[in-house]
Each structure stands twice: as C-alpha cells, then as structure tokens.
Amino acid sequence: MVYKKMLANLPCWCGSGKKYKKCHEAFDERIIAAEKEGHIVPSRKLLKTPEQIKGIRDAAVINRACLDEVAAKIRAGMSTQEIDDIVAATTKKMGGICATLGYEGFPKSCCTSYNDQVCHGIPSEEDILQDGDIINVDCTTILNGYYADSSRMFLIGDVDPEWKKLVDVTRECVEIGVKETVPWHYLGDMADAVNRHARAHGYEIVEEIGGHGCGNDFHEDPFVSYVTTPGTEMLMVPGMVFTIEPMINMGKHHVFVDEENDWTVYTEDGSPSAQWEVEILVTEEGHEVLCW
Ligand code: MF3
Ligand code: CO
Ligand code: CO
C-alpha cells in the first residue's frame, strides 16, 4: 500500500486547517479503494496544493507568452537559433528561467524539432526554416521553483496538405486527451482515446517518449503513455498536474536518437512527425489547461 490515511481528528494534509475526517478522508478512501483493486494511484506528493497550483499558473503565463511571441515572428528564412533567442529574451524579460538550458546538459533555451525530427531538436544558426517545413517549438519555464511545459506546431509558408493534416490531427488528438482528462478515470482511458484518433488517420504514436507529471519539478511521475489500454495506468486524481504531448508520426512509430548530439530524436522511416503539448490540472469538476 502506498497511499495511507491519517488519524481522523488531525488537521488535514491539504493544509485547509479542517479536521481530516471533515476534509480529505472520503477522497483518500476513494484512492485506497482503487489501489486495493490493483490500480496505480498517485502518491500524495503528486497532488498539488492550492499554493503550488498558483505557482504553476504563474509560470505558465510566461511559457504561453514565449510561444505567442514565436508565433508572431516565425517565418521562412529564420534560423532555429533565432527562435531560441525569442524564447530566452521573453522568459528573461518576464523574470523566469528556461528550464531546458543546462537540463541534463541540453545546450539551449527551448527545443525546435522540424519535419522528421520527433523532439529534442537543438536550435542552431545553421538550421534555416524553409518554405514547406513544419516545426515544433517546446518551451519550459521555471518561475519561483514551479514548472510550466508546453509546445506548439508552426507551419512555414506553403505546407503540403498531407503534412498540414498531420499537424491538425495531432492537435485534435491533444484536444481529445484534454476532454478525456476526467477525475477518477484512468490515464489509460485518456491515452487510448488519443491513440484511436491517430490510428483512424493511419498515423502511429511514438511509444518510448511521452507525457509526464510536471509542476514542482520538470519531469515527475507518472509517465504518460499513449500506447496503452483503457482502465490501466494511473488514476487521475484532483490535484494532479501532467502533460499531454503525443508525438505522432505519419509513418511508423519507430524512432532513433542522433548519435552526434545524443539528443535529437528522428523517425526511423524519415516520415514527418508532429507534437502539441499542454500541461493540465485535474480538478474536482474536470480539468484546467494551464499551458498550451
Ligand atoms: N520540454 C520537453 C518535454 O516536454 C523536454 C525537453 S528536455 C530537453 O518534456 F532537455 F531536451 F530540453
Ligand atoms: Co513535457
Ligand atoms: Co515540453
């Protein structure tokens, strides 16, 4: 058993000041019942307090501003380094820190992944955006110790309709994931809805990289897979914050990592790949998208 109750008359763990029995006792019993049935449940430290949620919301304002700024300026002829400069300047101006810079040795302030690059593309002076490219820009901001993580796709100039469709369907997949983020359902329910929509269009979702808990740290539990079964994976409990960020390939799901930089992930068959990422809070009533 990971999840334990408290003594009934003690002040509740959530910090409300109320007695446990008048506050989260019934809530905890629901988690324990799921765990007894053999389900994966979050540890209490994955359930964010109101103060932590406020901190993540504030970080998210900066993350969204970065991507809004990129959206306003991105164009053919620009280098991916210039995108990095926009993200770095916007974050600095608003008092945040770019979480990717120096993260496990990653050298830049955001990730820029285009065409057959699946994720973790490294911004560079040498990579110039061309007419017809599709590109994902993924930013993560730290503010007062809280993390906001999201990414968007951008179409450069005149994009092949099939590639545009990949970008649009990937966005729809994330929208479906958001809709299926329902308290007391399972991550596997959400994930399977995402995957069915991708498959209906003949696309495949990358298996080894996915979403993650986020907020008090960059990458927290759980790992959020999109290739899994309904009724499995972690119970979605109010207070959990995680990302929905499927990487969807027009071809097969197989990927490999660039041997030279040890970061950039490519599709094995050279087909284009798209990704959108949102950070979402599970609430009592449903969910709140914090960052997109
Ligand atoms: N932002 C990415 C994510 O969504 C992680 C990038 S880590 C980096 O989880 F080191 F590659 F930047
Ligand atoms: Co993420
Ligand atoms: Co991200």
PDB file of N, CA and C in Angstrom, residues 237-277:
ATOM      1  N   VAL A 237      -6.421  11.842 -10.295  1.00  0.00           N
ATOM      2  CA  VAL A 237      -6.949  12.358  -9.029  1.00  0.00           C
ATOM      3  C   VAL A 237      -6.876  13.890  -9.045  1.00  0.00           C
ATOM      4  N   PRO A 238      -7.924  14.593  -8.568  1.00  0.00           N
ATOM      5  CA  PRO A 238      -7.856  16.054  -8.499  1.00  0.00           C
ATOM      6  C   PRO A 238      -6.586  16.524  -7.792  1.00  0.00           C
ATOM      7  N   GLY A 239      -5.923  17.495  -8.392  1.00  0.00           N
ATOM      8  CA  GLY A 239      -4.654  17.986  -7.837  1.00  0.00           C
ATOM      9  C   GLY A 239      -3.447  17.502  -8.621  1.00  0.00           C
ATOM     10  N   MET A 240      -3.644  16.458  -9.442  1.00  0.00           N
ATOM     11  CA  MET A 240      -2.526  16.006 -10.291  1.00  0.00           C
ATOM     12  C   MET A 240      -2.324  16.986 -11.445  1.00  0.00           C
ATOM     13  N   VAL A 241      -1.060  17.216 -11.799  1.00  0.00           N
ATOM     14  CA  VAL A 241      -0.713  18.043 -12.960  1.00  0.00           C
ATOM     15  C   VAL A 241       0.212  17.208 -13.841  1.00  0.00           C
ATOM     16  N   PHE A 242      -0.135  17.103 -15.127  1.00  0.00           N
ATOM     17  CA  PHE A 242       0.731  16.346 -16.048  1.00  0.00           C
ATOM     18  C   PHE A 242       0.635  16.956 -17.444  1.00  0.00           C
ATOM     19  N   THR A 243       1.469  16.471 -18.346  1.00  0.00           N
ATOM     20  CA  THR A 243       1.424  16.972 -19.723  1.00  0.00           C
ATOM     21  C   THR A 243       0.768  15.932 -20.624  1.00  0.00           C
ATOM     22  N   ILE A 244       0.097  16.437 -21.649  1.00  0.00           N
ATOM     23  CA  ILE A 244      -0.399  15.588 -22.735  1.00  0.00           C
ATOM     24  C   ILE A 244       0.410  16.019 -23.951  1.00  0.00           C
ATOM     25  N   GLU A 245       1.252  15.150 -24.472  1.00  0.00           N
ATOM     26  CA  GLU A 245       2.176  15.543 -25.531  1.00  0.00           C
ATOM     27  C   GLU A 245       2.527  14.384 -26.461  1.00  0.00           C
ATOM     28  N   PRO A 246       1.513  13.841 -27.150  1.00  0.00           N
ATOM     29  CA  PRO A 246       1.802  12.720 -28.051  1.00  0.00           C
ATOM     30  C   PRO A 246       2.677  13.154 -29.226  1.00  0.00           C
ATOM     31  N   MET A 247       3.644  12.312 -29.579  1.00  0.00           N
ATOM     32  CA  MET A 247       4.459  12.532 -30.772  1.00  0.00           C
ATOM     33  C   MET A 247       3.914  11.584 -31.829  1.00  0.00           C
ATOM     34  N   ILE A 248       3.392  12.167 -32.907  1.00  0.00           N
ATOM     35  CA  ILE A 248       2.637  11.363 -33.870  1.00  0.00           C
ATOM     36  C   ILE A 248       3.337  11.374 -35.225  1.00  0.00           C
ATOM     37  N   ASN A 249       3.639  10.168 -35.719  1.00  0.00           N
ATOM     38  CA  ASN A 249       4.370  10.021 -36.978  1.00  0.00           C
ATOM     39  C   ASN A 249       3.414   9.691 -38.120  1.00  0.00           C
ATOM     40  N   MET A 250       3.678  10.281 -39.284  1.00  0.00           N
ATOM     41  CA  MET A 250       2.855   9.957 -40.443  1.00  0.00           C
ATOM     42  C   MET A 250       3.078   8.497 -40.843  1.00  0.00           C
ATOM     43  N   GLY A 251       4.283   8.003 -40.589  1.00  0.00           N
ATOM     44  CA  GLY A 251       4.606   6.609 -40.909  1.00  0.00           C
ATOM     45  C   GLY A 251       4.608   5.747 -39.660  1.00  0.00           C
ATOM     46  N   LYS A 252       5.649   4.928 -39.548  1.00  0.00           N
ATOM     47  CA  LYS A 252       5.748   4.000 -38.406  1.00  0.00           C
ATOM     48  C   LYS A 252       6.188   4.726 -37.139  1.00  0.00           C
ATOM     49  N   HIS A 253       5.942   4.084 -36.004  1.00  0.00           N
ATOM     50  CA  HIS A 253       6.225   4.745 -34.720  1.00  0.00           C
ATOM     51  C   HIS A 253       7.697   4.720 -34.329  1.00  0.00           C
ATOM     52  N   HIS A 254       8.516   3.904 -35.027  1.00  0.00           N
ATOM     53  CA  HIS A 254       9.908   3.716 -34.591  1.00  0.00           C
ATOM     54  C   HIS A 254      10.737   4.989 -34.723  1.00  0.00           C
ATOM     55  N   VAL A 255      11.623   5.188 -33.738  1.00  0.00           N
ATOM     56  CA  VAL A 255      12.454   6.400 -33.706  1.00  0.00           C
ATOM     57  C   VAL A 255      13.898   6.036 -33.339  1.00  0.00           C
ATOM     58  N   PHE A 256      14.811   6.965 -33.601  1.00  0.00           N
ATOM     59  CA  PHE A 256      16.191   6.784 -33.126  1.00  0.00           C
ATOM     60  C   PHE A 256      16.738   8.131 -32.674  1.00  0.00           C
ATOM     61  N   VAL A 257      17.794   8.067 -31.868  1.00  0.00           N
ATOM     62  CA  VAL A 257      18.415   9.293 -31.338  1.00  0.00           C
ATOM     63  C   VAL A 257      19.673   9.607 -32.128  1.00  0.00           C
ATOM     64  N   ASP A 258      19.838  10.876 -32.498  1.00  0.00           N
ATOM     65  CA  ASP A 258      21.034  11.362 -33.198  1.00  0.00           C
ATOM     66  C   ASP A 258      22.290  10.967 -32.404  1.00  0.00           C
ATOM     67  N   GLU A 259      23.205  10.262 -33.078  1.00  0.00           N
ATOM     68  CA  GLU A 259      24.402   9.794 -32.356  1.00  0.00           C
ATOM     69  C   GLU A 259      25.394  10.912 -32.090  1.00  0.00           C
ATOM     70  N   GLU A 260      25.347  11.965 -32.913  1.00  0.00           N
ATOM     71  CA  GLU A 260      26.333  13.042 -32.743  1.00  0.00           C
ATOM     72  C   GLU A 260      26.011  13.922 -31.545  1.00  0.00           C
ATOM     73  N   ASN A 261      24.724  14.294 -31.390  1.00  0.00           N
ATOM     74  CA  ASN A 261      24.425  15.195 -30.263  1.00  0.00           C
ATOM     75  C   ASN A 261      23.758  14.476 -29.086  1.00  0.00           C
ATOM     76  N   ASP A 262      23.369  13.216 -29.296  1.00  0.00           N
ATOM     77  CA  ASP A 262      22.769  12.417 -28.233  1.00  0.00           C
ATOM     78  C   ASP A 262      21.413  12.950 -27.746  1.00  0.00           C
ATOM     79  N   TRP A 263      20.802  13.847 -28.498  1.00  0.00           N
ATOM     80  CA  TRP A 263      19.533  14.435 -28.090  1.00  0.00           C
ATOM     81  C   TRP A 263      18.430  14.228 -29.114  1.00  0.00           C
ATOM     82  N   THR A 264      18.662  14.737 -30.319  1.00  0.00           N
ATOM     83  CA  THR A 264      17.559  14.866 -31.268  1.00  0.00           C
ATOM     84  C   THR A 264      17.018  13.503 -31.686  1.00  0.00           C
ATOM     85  N   VAL A 265      15.706  13.374 -31.571  1.00  0.00           N
ATOM     86  CA  VAL A 265      15.031  12.122 -31.912  1.00  0.00           C
ATOM     87  C   VAL A 265      14.431  12.262 -33.308  1.00  0.00           C
ATOM     88  N   TYR A 266      14.653  11.265 -34.167  1.00  0.00           N
ATOM     89  CA  TYR A 266      14.146  11.254 -35.548  1.00  0.00           C
ATOM     90  C   TYR A 266      13.245  10.050 -35.773  1.00  0.00           C
ATOM     91  N   THR A 267      12.355  10.167 -36.756  1.00  0.00           N
ATOM     92  CA  THR A 267      11.596   8.975 -37.164  1.00  0.00           C
ATOM     93  C   THR A 267      12.546   8.061 -37.928  1.00  0.00           C
ATOM     94  N   GLU A 268      12.397   6.775 -37.707  1.00  0.00           N
ATOM     95  CA  GLU A 268      13.293   5.822 -38.377  1.00  0.00           C
ATOM     96  C   GLU A 268      13.043   5.787 -39.879  1.00  0.00           C
ATOM     97  N   ASP A 269      11.785   5.912 -40.289  1.00  0.00           N
ATOM     98  CA  ASP A 269      11.469   5.808 -41.723  1.00  0.00           C
ATOM     99  C   ASP A 269      11.530   7.159 -42.440  1.00  0.00           C
ATOM    100  N   GLY A 270      11.941   8.210 -41.728  1.00  0.00           N
ATOM    101  CA  GLY A 270      12.068   9.524 -42.372  1.00  0.00           C
ATOM    102  C   GLY A 270      10.744  10.243 -42.580  1.00  0.00           C
ATOM    103  N   SER A 271       9.649   9.662 -42.089  1.00  0.00           N
ATOM    104  CA  SER A 271       8.347  10.328 -42.245  1.00  0.00           C
ATOM    105  C   SER A 271       8.260  11.512 -41.285  1.00  0.00           C
ATOM    106  N   PRO A 272       7.428  12.525 -41.618  1.00  0.00           N
ATOM    107  CA  PRO A 272       7.297  13.664 -40.708  1.00  0.00           C
ATOM    108  C   PRO A 272       6.584  13.284 -39.412  1.00  0.00           C
ATOM    109  N   SER A 273       6.848  14.068 -38.378  1.00  0.00           N
ATOM    110  CA  SER A 273       6.278  13.822 -37.062  1.00  0.00           C
ATOM    111  C   SER A 273       5.760  15.147 -36.504  1.00  0.00           C
ATOM    112  N   ALA A 274       4.673  15.090 -35.754  1.00  0.00           N
ATOM    113  CA  ALA A 274       4.117  16.313 -35.162  1.00  0.00           C
ATOM    114  C   ALA A 274       3.839  16.081 -33.682  1.00  0.00           C
ATOM    115  N   GLN A 275       3.809  17.182 -32.942  1.00  0.00           N
ATOM    116  CA  GLN A 275       3.530  17.108 -31.498  1.00  0.00           C
ATOM    117  C   GLN A 275       2.974  18.452 -31.022  1.00  0.00           C
ATOM    118  N   TRP A 276       1.948  18.393 -30.197  1.00  0.00           N
ATOM    119  CA  TRP A 276       1.500  19.560 -29.428  1.00  0.00           C
ATOM    120  C   TRP A 276       1.569  19.129 -27.980  1.00  0.00           C
ATOM    121  N   GLU A 277       1.834  20.064 -27.091  1.00  0.00           N
ATOM    122  CA  GLU A 277       1.916  19.710 -25.671  1.00  0.00           C
ATOM    123  C   GLU A 277       1.130  20.707 -24.830  1.00  0.00           C
TER     124      GLU A 277
END
